[in-house]
XYZ file of C-alpha atoms in Angstrom:
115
model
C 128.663 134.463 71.582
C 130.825 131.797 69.896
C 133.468 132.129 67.723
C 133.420 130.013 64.469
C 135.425 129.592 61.260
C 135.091 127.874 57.691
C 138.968 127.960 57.264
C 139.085 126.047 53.694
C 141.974 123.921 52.817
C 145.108 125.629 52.340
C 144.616 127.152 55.835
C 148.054 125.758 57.511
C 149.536 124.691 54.211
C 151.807 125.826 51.754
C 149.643 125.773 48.803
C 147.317 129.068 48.330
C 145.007 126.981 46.203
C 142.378 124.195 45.730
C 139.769 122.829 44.170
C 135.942 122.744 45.176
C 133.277 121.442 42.513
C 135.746 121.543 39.690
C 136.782 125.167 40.188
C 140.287 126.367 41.622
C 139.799 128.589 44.834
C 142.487 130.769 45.338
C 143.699 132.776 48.333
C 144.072 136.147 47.884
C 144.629 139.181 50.586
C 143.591 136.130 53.042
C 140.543 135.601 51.221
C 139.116 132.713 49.210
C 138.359 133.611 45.558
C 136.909 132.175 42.657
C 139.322 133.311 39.518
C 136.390 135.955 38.753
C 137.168 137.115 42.366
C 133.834 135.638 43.734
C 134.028 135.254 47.681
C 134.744 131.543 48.156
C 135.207 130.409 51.921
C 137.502 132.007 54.721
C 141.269 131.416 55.020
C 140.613 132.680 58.555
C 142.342 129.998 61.243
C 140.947 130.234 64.988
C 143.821 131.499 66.465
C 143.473 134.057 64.340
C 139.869 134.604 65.151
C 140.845 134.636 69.097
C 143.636 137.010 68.073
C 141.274 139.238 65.837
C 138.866 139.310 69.370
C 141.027 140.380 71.463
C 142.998 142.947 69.417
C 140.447 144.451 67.718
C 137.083 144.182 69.393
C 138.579 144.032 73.032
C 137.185 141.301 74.000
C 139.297 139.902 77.324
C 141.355 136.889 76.638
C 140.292 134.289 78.751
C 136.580 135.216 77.363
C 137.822 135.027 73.834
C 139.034 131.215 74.913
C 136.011 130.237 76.162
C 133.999 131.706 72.444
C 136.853 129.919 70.820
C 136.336 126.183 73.264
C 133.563 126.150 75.928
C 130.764 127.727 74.236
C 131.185 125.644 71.051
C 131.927 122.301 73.187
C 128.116 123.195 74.894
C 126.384 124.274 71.728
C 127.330 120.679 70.242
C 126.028 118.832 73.489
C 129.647 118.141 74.287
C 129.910 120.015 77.231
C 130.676 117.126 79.145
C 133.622 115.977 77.615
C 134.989 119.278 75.433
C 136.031 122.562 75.794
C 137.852 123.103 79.275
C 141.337 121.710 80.215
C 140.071 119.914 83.128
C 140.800 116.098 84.414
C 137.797 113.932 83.205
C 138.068 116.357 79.721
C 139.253 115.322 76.567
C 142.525 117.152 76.357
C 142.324 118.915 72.611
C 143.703 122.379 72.528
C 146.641 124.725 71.450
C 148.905 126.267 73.254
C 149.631 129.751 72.331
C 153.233 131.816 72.462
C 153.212 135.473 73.639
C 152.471 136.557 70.317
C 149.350 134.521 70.476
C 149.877 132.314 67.480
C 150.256 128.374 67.802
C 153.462 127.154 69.414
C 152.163 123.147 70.277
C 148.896 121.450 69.067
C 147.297 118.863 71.675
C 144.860 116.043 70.346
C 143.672 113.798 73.005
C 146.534 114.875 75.639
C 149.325 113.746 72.871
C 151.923 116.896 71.145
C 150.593 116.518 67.757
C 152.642 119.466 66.687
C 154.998 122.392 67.587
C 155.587 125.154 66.079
């Protein structure tokens, strides 16, 4: 099992709302809507998903890791290259704090971003 997410665009911004073929998508209750309150994507982030795994399903934390990075990485044929921090692997991944949300953001072994 893998985990996956849709997050839409104003998952890690500011702005609670976009638009998609000419209608505004708002988030609501962490949940993209349509201004009739039609289901529009997921404002769901992967650390959140990892998070939501281990919390509430139980689901150990090193496997929720490897749903989140490993399993994907080999579903896309990238199994070589993606989805363990290992030498010879490209180095993308986040680094989590004790609280298990995003403290530093690796792309290609460079900081991109901390938290």
């Amino acid at each position: 099992m893998m985990l996956v997410t849709d997050a839409m665009p104003p998952v890690g911004s500011d702005n609670p709302s976009f638009v998609l073929k000419g209608e505004t998508i708002t988030v609501r209750d962490g949940v993209c809507q349509t201004a009739d309150g039609t289901l529009a994507g997921s404002a769901l982030d992967m650390a959140t998903a990892v998070r939501n795994t281990v919390n509430m399903v139980g689901v150990p934390y090193d496997e929720a890791a490897r749903m989140a990075s490993t399993y994907p990485a080999a579903f896309l044929g990238l199994g070589a290259t993606h989805g363990h921090i290992a030498a010879g692997f490209r180095a993308d991944f986040v680094v989590l704090d004790e609280t298990q949300h995003v403290a530093e953001t690796w792309i290609g072994g460079v900081r991109v971003h901390t938290a």
